[in-house]
PDB file of C-alpha atoms in Angstrom:
ATOM      1  CA  ASN E  48     -15.175  -2.512   4.273  1.00 79.00           C
ATOM      2  CA  PHE E  49     -13.792   0.571   3.188  1.00 86.00           C
ATOM      3  CA  MET E  50     -11.447  -0.193   0.241  1.00 91.00           C
ATOM      4  CA  LEU E  51      -9.890   2.239  -1.790  1.00 95.00           C
ATOM      5  CA  THR E  52      -8.966   1.666  -5.525  1.00 96.00           C
ATOM      6  CA  GLN E  53      -5.661   2.609  -7.797  1.00 97.00           C
ATOM      7  CA  PRO E  54      -4.656   2.175 -10.929  1.00 98.00           C
ATOM      8  CA  HIS E  55      -2.006  -0.849 -11.083  1.00 97.00           C
ATOM      9  CA  SER E  56       0.617   1.246 -13.328  1.00 97.00           C
ATOM     10  CA  VAL E  57       0.840   4.185 -14.986  1.00 98.00           C
ATOM     11  CA  SER E  58       3.641   5.738 -17.497  1.00 97.00           C
ATOM     12  CA  GLU E  59       4.694   9.463 -18.841  1.00 96.00           C
ATOM     13  CA  SER E  60       7.788  11.187 -20.274  1.00 97.00           C
ATOM     14  CA  PRO E  61      10.090  13.326 -18.599  1.00 97.00           C
ATOM     15  CA  GLY E  62       8.804  17.139 -18.068  1.00 97.00           C
ATOM     16  CA  LYS E  63       5.143  15.774 -18.439  1.00 97.00           C
ATOM     17  CA  THR E  64       2.345  15.819 -15.942  1.00 98.00           C
ATOM     18  CA  VAL E  65       1.100  12.250 -14.768  1.00 98.00           C
ATOM     19  CA  THR E  66      -2.429  11.829 -12.448  1.00 98.00           C
ATOM     20  CA  ILE E  67      -2.768   8.738 -10.540  1.00 98.00           C
ATOM     21  CA  SER E  68      -6.508   8.125  -9.217  1.00 97.00           C
ATOM     22  CA  CYS E  69      -7.439   6.896  -5.627  1.00 97.00           C
ATOM     23  CA  THR E  70     -11.279   5.715  -5.783  1.00 95.00           C
ATOM     24  CA  GLY E  71     -13.473   5.112  -2.482  1.00 92.00           C
ATOM     25  CA  SER E  72     -15.768   2.021  -2.469  1.00 88.00           C
ATOM     26  CA  SER E  73     -18.163   3.320  -0.546  1.00 78.00           C
ATOM     27  CA  GLY E  74     -19.163   6.552   1.549  1.00 78.00           C
ATOM     28  CA  SER E  75     -17.767  10.005   0.909  1.00 80.00           C
ATOM     29  CA  ILE E  76     -13.727  10.018   0.229  1.00 82.00           C
ATOM     30  CA  ALA E  77     -13.671  13.571   1.169  1.00 79.00           C
ATOM     31  CA  SER E  78     -15.073  12.504   4.787  1.00 84.00           C
ATOM     32  CA  ASN E  79     -11.331  11.845   5.858  1.00 90.00           C
ATOM     33  CA  TYR E  80      -8.411  12.869   4.751  1.00 94.00           C
ATOM     34  CA  VAL E  81      -6.554  11.182   2.374  1.00 96.00           C
ATOM     35  CA  GLN E  82      -2.735  10.648   2.383  1.00 97.00           C
ATOM     36  CA  TRP E  83       0.014   9.748  -0.517  1.00 98.00           C
ATOM     37  CA  TYR E  84       3.134   7.767   0.190  1.00 98.00           C
ATOM     38  CA  GLN E  85       5.675   7.339  -2.439  1.00 98.00           C
ATOM     39  CA  GLN E  86       8.225   3.873  -1.893  1.00 98.00           C
ATOM     40  CA  ARG E  87      10.756   3.403  -4.004  1.00 96.00           C
ATOM     41  CA  PRO E  88      12.210   0.195  -4.338  1.00 93.00           C
ATOM     42  CA  GLY E  89      14.112  -1.530  -1.457  1.00 92.00           C
ATOM     43  CA  SER E  90      12.831   1.812   0.923  1.00 96.00           C
ATOM     44  CA  ALA E  91      10.258   2.254   3.197  1.00 97.00           C
ATOM     45  CA  PRO E  92       7.333   5.066   2.433  1.00 97.00           C
ATOM     46  CA  THR E  93       7.500   8.237   2.659  1.00 97.00           C
ATOM     47  CA  THR E  94       4.503  10.958   2.748  1.00 97.00           C
ATOM     48  CA  VAL E  95       4.254  13.180  -0.325  1.00 97.00           C
ATOM     49  CA  ILE E  96       1.173  14.740   0.434  1.00 98.00           C
ATOM     50  CA  TYR E  97      -0.911  14.143   3.630  1.00 97.00           C
ATOM     51  CA  GLU E  98      -4.747  16.006   4.696  1.00 96.00           C
ATOM     52  CA  ASP E  99      -5.800  16.016   0.974  1.00 96.00           C
ATOM     53  CA  ASN E 100      -3.388  18.023  -0.395  1.00 97.00           C
ATOM     54  CA  GLN E 101      -1.115  19.504   2.112  1.00 97.00           C
ATOM     55  CA  ARG E 102       3.039  18.919   1.122  1.00 97.00           C
ATOM     56  CA  PRO E 103       5.315  17.811   4.082  1.00 94.00           C
ATOM     57  CA  SER E 104       8.696  20.064   4.383  1.00 94.00           C
ATOM     58  CA  GLY E 105      11.371  19.023   1.710  1.00 95.00           C
ATOM     59  CA  VAL E 106       8.306  17.670  -1.012  1.00 97.00           C
ATOM     60  CA  PRO E 107       8.439  19.743  -4.254  1.00 97.00           C
ATOM     61  CA  ASP E 108       5.523  22.089  -5.596  1.00 96.00           C
ATOM     62  CA  ARG E 109       5.430  19.792  -8.258  1.00 97.00           C
ATOM     63  CA  PHE E 110       3.436  16.999  -5.953  1.00 98.00           C
ATOM     64  CA  SER E 111       0.100  17.654  -5.429  1.00 98.00           C
ATOM     65  CA  GLY E 112      -3.294  16.514  -3.911  1.00 98.00           C
ATOM     66  CA  SER E 113      -6.868  17.261  -4.420  1.00 96.00           C
ATOM     67  CA  ILE E 114     -10.382  15.318  -3.699  1.00 95.00           C
ATOM     68  CA  ASP E 115     -13.273  15.016  -6.247  1.00 93.00           C
ATOM     69  CA  SER E 116     -16.503  14.451  -4.478  1.00 89.00           C
ATOM     70  CA  SER E 117     -18.635  14.011  -7.747  1.00 90.00           C
ATOM     71  CA  SER E 118     -16.432  10.498  -8.468  1.00 90.00           C
ATOM     72  CA  ASN E 119     -15.280   9.807  -4.797  1.00 92.00           C
ATOM     73  CA  SER E 120     -12.031  10.235  -5.758  1.00 95.00           C
ATOM     74  CA  ALA E 121      -8.245  11.507  -4.790  1.00 97.00           C
ATOM     75  CA  SER E 122      -5.913  12.353  -6.940  1.00 97.00           C
ATOM     76  CA  LEU E 123      -2.130  12.752  -6.783  1.00 98.00           C
ATOM     77  CA  THR E 124      -0.635  14.946  -9.750  1.00 98.00           C
ATOM     78  CA  ILE E 125       2.931  15.078  -9.950  1.00 98.00           C
ATOM     79  CA  SER E 126       4.066  17.775 -13.146  1.00 98.00           C
ATOM     80  CA  GLY E 127       7.463  18.739 -14.542  1.00 97.00           C
ATOM     81  CA  LEU E 128       8.269  14.437 -14.156  1.00 98.00           C
ATOM     82  CA  LYS E 129      11.584  13.574 -13.363  1.00 97.00           C
ATOM     83  CA  THR E 130      13.178  10.023 -13.541  1.00 96.00           C
ATOM     84  CA  GLU E 131      13.682  10.082  -9.508  1.00 96.00           C
ATOM     85  CA  ASP E 132       9.875  10.406  -9.037  1.00 97.00           C
ATOM     86  CA  GLU E 133       9.830   6.276 -10.566  1.00 97.00           C
ATOM     87  CA  ALA E 134       8.213   5.081  -7.671  1.00 98.00           C
ATOM     88  CA  ASP E 135       4.919   2.879  -6.271  1.00 98.00           C
ATOM     89  CA  TYR E 136       2.387   5.472  -5.087  1.00 98.00           C
ATOM     90  CA  TYR E 137       0.386   4.719  -2.370  1.00 98.00           C
ATOM     91  CA  CYS E 138      -2.907   6.673  -1.158  1.00 98.00           C
ATOM     92  CA  GLN E 139      -4.357   5.758   2.563  1.00 97.00           C
ATOM     93  CA  SER E 140      -7.378   6.928   4.584  1.00 95.00           C
ATOM     94  CA  TYR E 141      -8.984   5.679   7.241  1.00 91.00           C
ATOM     95  CA  ASP E 142     -12.213   4.229   8.923  1.00 87.00           C
ATOM     96  CA  SER E 143     -14.088   4.803  12.507  1.00 83.00           C
ATOM     97  CA  SER E 144     -11.991   2.710  14.143  1.00 83.00           C
ATOM     98  CA  SER E 145      -8.827   4.759  13.194  1.00 84.00           C
ATOM     99  CA  ALA E 146      -7.815   1.514  11.428  1.00 91.00           C
ATOM    100  CA  TRP E 147      -5.552   3.026   8.181  1.00 95.00           C
ATOM    101  CA  VAL E 148      -6.716   1.943   4.588  1.00 95.00           C
ATOM    102  CA  PHE E 149      -4.259   1.515   1.811  1.00 97.00           C
ATOM    103  CA  GLY E 150      -5.028   1.609  -1.716  1.00 97.00           C
ATOM    104  CA  GLY E 151      -3.159  -1.119  -3.692  1.00 97.00           C
ATOM    105  CA  GLY E 152      -0.753   1.214  -5.110  1.00 98.00           C
ATOM    106  CA  THR E 153       0.188   2.490  -8.479  1.00 98.00           C
ATOM    107  CA  LYS E 154       3.674   1.613 -10.011  1.00 98.00           C
ATOM    108  CA  LEU E 155       4.939   5.112 -11.602  1.00 98.00           C
ATOM    109  CA  THR E 156       7.418   4.616 -14.736  1.00 97.00           C
ATOM    110  CA  VAL E 157       8.874   7.988 -16.084  1.00 96.00           C
ATOM    111  CA  LEU E 158      10.391   6.730 -19.399  1.00 90.00           C
TER     112      LEU E 158
ATOM    113  CA  GLU Y   4      15.459  13.720  14.524  1.00 96.00           C
ATOM    114  CA  VAL Y   5      13.082  10.969  14.541  1.00 97.00           C
ATOM    115  CA  GLN Y   6      14.057   7.392  14.341  1.00 98.00           C
ATOM    116  CA  LEU Y   7      12.078   4.451  14.113  1.00 98.00           C
ATOM    117  CA  VAL Y   8      13.959   1.032  13.983  1.00 98.00           C
ATOM    118  CA  GLU Y   9      12.329  -2.420  14.257  1.00 98.00           C
ATOM    119  CA  SER Y  10      14.043  -5.392  15.123  1.00 98.00           C
ATOM    120  CA  GLY Y  11      13.374  -9.004  15.481  1.00 98.00           C
ATOM    121  CA  GLY Y  12      12.617 -10.254  12.379  1.00 97.00           C
ATOM    122  CA  GLY Y  13      13.439 -13.776  10.742  1.00 97.00           C
ATOM    123  CA  LEU Y  14      12.636 -17.298   9.680  1.00 98.00           C
ATOM    124  CA  VAL Y  15      10.065 -19.129  11.934  1.00 98.00           C
ATOM    125  CA  GLN Y  16       8.263 -22.086  11.062  1.00 98.00           C
ATOM    126  CA  PRO Y  17       4.674 -22.313  10.501  1.00 98.00           C
ATOM    127  CA  GLY Y  18       2.630 -22.186  13.745  1.00 98.00           C
ATOM    128  CA  GLY Y  19       5.679 -20.749  15.293  1.00 98.00           C
ATOM    129  CA  SER Y  20       5.903 -17.054  16.824  1.00 98.00           C
ATOM    130  CA  LEU Y  21       8.423 -14.215  16.904  1.00 98.00           C
ATOM    131  CA  ARG Y  22       7.725 -11.315  18.658  1.00 98.00           C
ATOM    132  CA  LEU Y  23       8.844  -7.645  16.281  1.00 98.00           C
ATOM    133  CA  SER Y  24      10.175  -4.658  18.332  1.00 98.00           C
ATOM    134  CA  CYS Y  25      10.424  -0.850  17.079  1.00 98.00           C
ATOM    135  CA  ALA Y  26      12.758   1.537  19.193  1.00 98.00           C
ATOM    136  CA  ALA Y  27      11.473   5.333  18.755  1.00 98.00           C
ATOM    137  CA  SER Y  28      13.792   8.128  19.877  1.00 98.00           C
ATOM    138  CA  GLY Y  29      13.853  11.860  18.955  1.00 97.00           C
ATOM    139  CA  PHE Y  30      10.190  12.501  20.057  1.00 97.00           C
ATOM    140  CA  THR Y  31       7.970  12.071  22.918  1.00 98.00           C
ATOM    141  CA  PHE Y  32       7.163   8.302  22.493  1.00 98.00           C
ATOM    142  CA  SER Y  33       4.183   8.594  24.672  1.00 98.00           C
ATOM    143  CA  SER Y  34       2.212  10.928  23.325  1.00 97.00           C
ATOM    144  CA  TYR Y  35       1.617   9.291  19.691  1.00 97.00           C
ATOM    145  CA  TRP Y  36      -0.257   6.460  18.453  1.00 97.00           C
ATOM    146  CA  MET Y  37       1.637   3.957  16.578  1.00 97.00           C
ATOM    147  CA  HIS Y  38       1.138   1.683  13.881  1.00 98.00           C
ATOM    148  CA  TRP Y  39       2.330  -1.563  12.074  1.00 98.00           C
ATOM    149  CA  VAL Y  40       2.095  -2.448   8.100  1.00 98.00           C
ATOM    150  CA  ARG Y  41       2.913  -4.839   6.653  1.00 98.00           C
ATOM    151  CA  GLN Y  42       4.106  -5.524   2.900  1.00 98.00           C
ATOM    152  CA  ALA Y  43       4.647  -9.206   1.438  1.00 98.00           C
ATOM    153  CA  PRO Y  44       7.456  -9.313  -1.247  1.00 96.00           C
ATOM    154  CA  GLY Y  45       6.174  -7.686  -4.910  1.00 95.00           C
ATOM    155  CA  LYS Y  46       2.981  -6.698  -2.829  1.00 97.00           C
ATOM    156  CA  GLY Y  47       1.458  -3.648  -1.720  1.00 97.00           C
ATOM    157  CA  LEU Y  48       1.133  -1.938   1.674  1.00 98.00           C
ATOM    158  CA  VAL Y  49      -1.316  -3.150   4.299  1.00 98.00           C
ATOM    159  CA  TRP Y  50      -2.417  -2.010   7.856  1.00 97.00           C
ATOM    160  CA  VAL Y  51      -1.880  -4.414  10.656  1.00 98.00           C
ATOM    161  CA  SER Y  52      -2.703  -2.851  14.013  1.00 97.00           C
ATOM    162  CA  ARG Y  53      -2.494   0.117  15.986  1.00 96.00           C
ATOM    163  CA  ILE Y  54      -2.327   1.086  19.493  1.00 97.00           C
ATOM    164  CA  ASN Y  55      -2.935   4.483  21.249  1.00 96.00           C
ATOM    165  CA  SER Y  56      -0.766   6.764  23.104  1.00 97.00           C
ATOM    166  CA  ASP Y  57      -1.018   5.120  26.350  1.00 95.00           C
ATOM    167  CA  GLY Y  58      -1.567   1.638  25.361  1.00 96.00           C
ATOM    168  CA  SER Y  59      -5.312   1.380  26.557  1.00 97.00           C
ATOM    169  CA  SER Y  60      -6.481   0.975  23.055  1.00 95.00           C
ATOM    170  CA  THR Y  61      -5.786  -1.330  19.945  1.00 96.00           C
ATOM    171  CA  SER Y  62      -7.523  -2.801  16.841  1.00 95.00           C
ATOM    172  CA  TYR Y  63      -6.005  -5.281  14.750  1.00 96.00           C
ATOM    173  CA  ALA Y  64      -6.900  -6.128  10.752  1.00 96.00           C
ATOM    174  CA  ASP Y  65      -9.337  -9.378  10.550  1.00 95.00           C
ATOM    175  CA  SER Y  66      -6.444 -11.492   9.093  1.00 97.00           C
ATOM    176  CA  VAL Y  67      -4.316 -11.392  12.316  1.00 98.00           C
ATOM    177  CA  LYS Y  68      -6.986 -10.722  15.053  1.00 98.00           C
ATOM    178  CA  GLY Y  69      -6.385 -13.454  17.698  1.00 97.00           C
ATOM    179  CA  ARG Y  70      -3.198 -14.446  16.171  1.00 98.00           C
ATOM    180  CA  PHE Y  71      -1.127 -10.913  17.021  1.00 98.00           C
ATOM    181  CA  THR Y  72      -0.818  -8.632  19.731  1.00 98.00           C
ATOM    182  CA  ILE Y  73       0.575  -5.052  19.646  1.00 98.00           C
ATOM    183  CA  SER Y  74       1.596  -3.060  23.083  1.00 98.00           C
ATOM    184  CA  ARG Y  75       4.152  -0.765  23.839  1.00 98.00           C
ATOM    185  CA  ASP Y  76       6.112   0.329  26.674  1.00 98.00           C
ATOM    186  CA  ASN Y  77       6.625   4.058  27.521  1.00 98.00           C
ATOM    187  CA  ALA Y  78       9.318   3.782  29.681  1.00 98.00           C
ATOM    188  CA  LYS Y  79      11.248   2.359  27.006  1.00 98.00           C
ATOM    189  CA  ASN Y  80      10.286   3.955  24.155  1.00 98.00           C
ATOM    190  CA  THR Y  81       9.496   0.591  22.029  1.00 98.00           C
ATOM    191  CA  LEU Y  82       6.571  -0.529  20.276  1.00 98.00           C
ATOM    192  CA  TYR Y  83       6.024  -4.076  20.090  1.00 98.00           C
ATOM    193  CA  LEU Y  84       4.138  -6.770  17.951  1.00 98.00           C
ATOM    194  CA  GLN Y  85       3.501 -10.502  19.474  1.00 98.00           C
ATOM    195  CA  MET Y  86       2.762 -12.753  16.250  1.00 98.00           C
ATOM    196  CA  ASN Y  87       1.820 -16.346  16.991  1.00 98.00           C
ATOM    197  CA  SER Y  88       0.493 -18.976  14.893  1.00 98.00           C
ATOM    198  CA  LEU Y  89       2.293 -17.432  12.285  1.00 98.00           C
ATOM    199  CA  ARG Y  90       1.053 -18.600   8.511  1.00 98.00           C
ATOM    200  CA  ALA Y  91       2.861 -18.606   5.387  1.00 98.00           C
ATOM    201  CA  GLU Y  92       0.720 -15.473   4.149  1.00 98.00           C
ATOM    202  CA  ASP Y  93       2.223 -13.680   6.908  1.00 98.00           C
ATOM    203  CA  THR Y  94       5.563 -13.060   5.291  1.00 98.00           C
ATOM    204  CA  ALA Y  95       6.587  -9.991   4.576  1.00 98.00           C
ATOM    205  CA  VAL Y  96       8.542  -6.931   5.239  1.00 98.00           C
ATOM    206  CA  TYR Y  97       6.836  -5.540   8.702  1.00 98.00           C
ATOM    207  CA  TYR Y  98       7.043  -1.451   9.197  1.00 98.00           C
ATOM    208  CA  CYS Y  99       6.272   0.520  12.394  1.00 98.00           C
ATOM    209  CA  ALA Y 100       4.818   4.177  12.086  1.00 98.00           C
ATOM    210  CA  ARG Y 101       4.258   6.791  14.269  1.00 98.00           C
ATOM    211  CA  ASP Y 102       0.589   8.377  13.802  1.00 95.00           C
ATOM    212  CA  ARG Y 103       0.001  12.438  12.761  1.00 93.00           C
ATOM    213  CA  ASP Y 104      -3.554  12.361  12.522  1.00 88.00           C
ATOM    214  CA  SER Y 105      -4.311   8.915  11.042  1.00 89.00           C
ATOM    215  CA  TRP Y 106      -1.753   9.192   9.104  1.00 92.00           C
ATOM    216  CA  GLY Y 107       2.131   8.226   9.082  1.00 93.00           C
ATOM    217  CA  ASP Y 108       4.462  10.649   9.397  1.00 93.00           C
ATOM    218  CA  TYR Y 109       7.551   9.044   9.758  1.00 96.00           C
ATOM    219  CA  TRP Y 110       8.189   5.119   8.965  1.00 97.00           C
ATOM    220  CA  GLY Y 111      11.062   2.586  10.329  1.00 98.00           C
ATOM    221  CA  GLN Y 112      12.656   1.228   7.841  1.00 97.00           C
ATOM    222  CA  GLY Y 113      11.038  -2.380   7.907  1.00 98.00           C
ATOM    223  CA  THR Y 114      11.936  -5.912   9.301  1.00 98.00           C
ATOM    224  CA  LEU Y 115      11.736  -9.033   7.349  1.00 98.00           C
ATOM    225  CA  VAL Y 116       9.691 -11.942   8.403  1.00 98.00           C
ATOM    226  CA  THR Y 117       9.718 -15.245   6.520  1.00 98.00           C
ATOM    227  CA  VAL Y 118       7.280 -18.225   7.325  1.00 98.00           C
ATOM    228  CA  SER Y 119       8.384 -21.507   6.100  1.00 96.00           C
ATOM    229  CA  SER Y 120       9.152 -25.025   6.962  1.00 95.00           C
TER     230      SER Y 120
END
């Protein structure tokens, strides 16, 4: 079964840049689009990146996504960190039956 | 404005049943695939099930296959999840989400299901 692996947690200071990785277990992560969701405590997930590197309207350009085929991983980069960026972040892709596959989530602490 | 509102969650005993609903508004419901995703307390997001736009095709996670049934009523703009033979490990917040090219562009606020005696 296709799996996505994320670091459990990352932390960085306000104003700095942080990158969260999402590594595919098999096949090429570049074969299907990767999305990134932000989830604040007590709230539903919201999309910050879709189709590898696209931002929904309203998401600041401090958020960017990329794919690295050599490491079979996707990355979410947040620059100019703000305290409001503190949240859980999940990567998501899908398999051949259109089932969604989520990474385990990464807790971002901005301190 | 797109809205997805889940309901039907609550406390149920192990082995019991529950039906969740997701009322959709603000878009042409019958044109979209829909998904259920759950999140156990303090844990990550887990995909549960999906249904295509006319309800003719469904898919389930192995953990719920044979116990849960996803369905929809396009005339009522409502998505359902019938959950039978519930187990303690099914305890979670259940979200419905609209599918846009294999990702969720809109999510409901979630409904909590607690399976406990």
